[in-house]
Amino acid sequence: MLDQEIIAQQRQELRRGSTSLACLALLAAAPDYGYSLLARLAGLGLEIEANSLYPLLRRLEKQGLLTFEWDTSEARPRKVYTTSADGTALVAVLREDWDRITTALHQIGQHS
Amino acid sequence: MLDQEIIAQQRQELRRGSTSLACLALLAAAPDYGYSLLARLAGLGLEIEANSLYPLLRRLEKQGLLTFEWDTSEARPRKVYTTSADGTALVAVLREDWDRITTALHQIGQHS
């Protein structure tokens, strides 16, 4: 029988690469807080843990793919992220890659 | 300007998860040697280095997703890999995941 842990690991690996792309594309469409982005991702069926998303956003910001501003309107300041011009350029590159892989996977065989 | 190293890193992350799926699907369609699988992947536009593919195949085999037999017809014995029943079941799961992510990415926005 197929080990549940192996399934989970393989599924996570498959998803990981797409998460950066989804975040960059969503934050290009509309700037957002991490917490609210989490809900937008979940609404698309792209579940991610908060403690995975926040480090990812910081990494994308350090890479210059996201920018942020502090929203100080609430008691606790919150970062509002937006996709940078570089991030938007990367979204186009990654979307092309994704589509090429999708085409390849369909060529290999029909869905079972 | 967008850092070439960051682009390369993000593209590699996007690709990584799909490589196991592509290998399992290809080796379910037809058993193969690592070296020859490399060419089939490249033919589909899924480039991977030999020194990345061989450890991946060993890992998939240890996870019970691939089986192998020794082909001793040549001077040097070679492993011929086949996708196991578990591997084939995983292909179906990962294909569903891939399609769900693809749908989500298209929902986020149109291609630029």
Short mmCIF file of N, CA and C in Angstrom, two decimals, chain B residues 4 10-11 13-14 16 25 30 33-34 39 46 48 58 66-67 87-88 93 98 105 110-112:
data_model
loop_
_atom_site.label_atom_id
_atom_site.label_comp_id
_atom_site.label_asym_id
_atom_site.label_seq_id
_atom_site.Cartn_x
_atom_site.Cartn_y
_atom_site.Cartn_z
N GLN B 4 19.52 37.35 -12.63
CA GLN B 4 19.45 36.08 -13.36
C GLN B 4 19.47 34.87 -12.43
N GLN B 10 14.10 30.35 -9.01
CA GLN B 10 12.64 30.24 -8.98
C GLN B 10 12.15 29.25 -10.04
N ARG B 11 12.80 29.28 -11.20
CA ARG B 11 12.39 28.36 -12.26
C ARG B 11 12.69 26.92 -11.87
N GLU B 13 12.81 25.71 -8.85
CA GLU B 13 11.86 25.30 -7.82
C GLU B 13 10.52 24.90 -8.44
N LEU B 14 10.12 25.67 -9.44
CA LEU B 14 8.85 25.38 -10.12
C LEU B 14 8.91 24.02 -10.81
N ARG B 16 11.05 21.47 -10.16
CA ARG B 16 11.47 20.32 -9.36
C ARG B 16 10.31 19.36 -9.06
N ALA B 25 5.36 8.97 -14.68
CA ALA B 25 4.41 8.80 -15.79
C ALA B 25 5.10 8.18 -17.00
N ALA B 30 6.54 3.22 -20.35
CA ALA B 30 7.55 2.30 -20.90
C ALA B 30 8.77 2.28 -19.98
N TYR B 33 16.07 2.84 -19.02
CA TYR B 33 17.32 3.19 -18.35
C TYR B 33 17.31 4.66 -18.00
N GLY B 34 18.05 5.04 -16.99
CA GLY B 34 18.18 6.44 -16.64
C GLY B 34 18.63 7.28 -17.82
N ALA B 39 16.83 11.48 -22.18
CA ALA B 39 16.55 11.93 -23.54
C ALA B 39 15.05 12.09 -23.77
N LEU B 46 11.58 18.96 -20.93
CA LEU B 46 11.81 18.89 -19.49
C LEU B 46 13.27 18.56 -19.23
N ILE B 48 16.75 18.06 -17.58
CA ILE B 48 17.27 17.79 -16.24
C ILE B 48 18.69 17.24 -16.39
N ARG B 58 16.85 6.89 -7.77
CA ARG B 58 17.16 6.04 -6.61
C ARG B 58 16.19 6.34 -5.46
N LEU B 66 9.16 3.18 -7.86
CA LEU B 66 9.78 2.54 -9.03
C LEU B 66 10.32 1.18 -8.61
N THR B 67 10.32 0.23 -9.53
CA THR B 67 11.07 -1.01 -9.33
C THR B 67 12.13 -1.05 -10.43
N GLY B 87 3.43 3.67 -7.55
CA GLY B 87 3.88 4.82 -8.33
C GLY B 87 2.79 5.28 -9.30
N THR B 88 2.13 4.31 -9.91
CA THR B 88 1.05 4.62 -10.85
C THR B 88 -0.12 5.29 -10.13
N VAL B 93 -2.80 10.86 -8.43
CA VAL B 93 -2.99 11.88 -7.38
C VAL B 93 -2.30 13.19 -7.78
N TRP B 98 -1.83 18.79 -9.93
CA TRP B 98 -1.28 19.68 -10.96
C TRP B 98 -2.40 20.44 -11.68
N LEU B 105 -4.10 28.98 -11.08
CA LEU B 105 -3.20 29.98 -11.68
C LEU B 105 -3.90 30.73 -12.80
N GLN B 110 -4.92 36.44 -16.48
CA GLN B 110 -4.62 36.00 -17.83
C GLN B 110 -3.12 36.06 -18.07
N HIS B 111 -2.64 35.28 -19.01
CA HIS B 111 -1.21 35.30 -19.34
C HIS B 111 -0.82 36.66 -19.90
N SER B 112 0.37 37.07 -19.53
CA SER B 112 0.85 38.36 -20.05
C SER B 112 1.76 38.13 -21.25
#
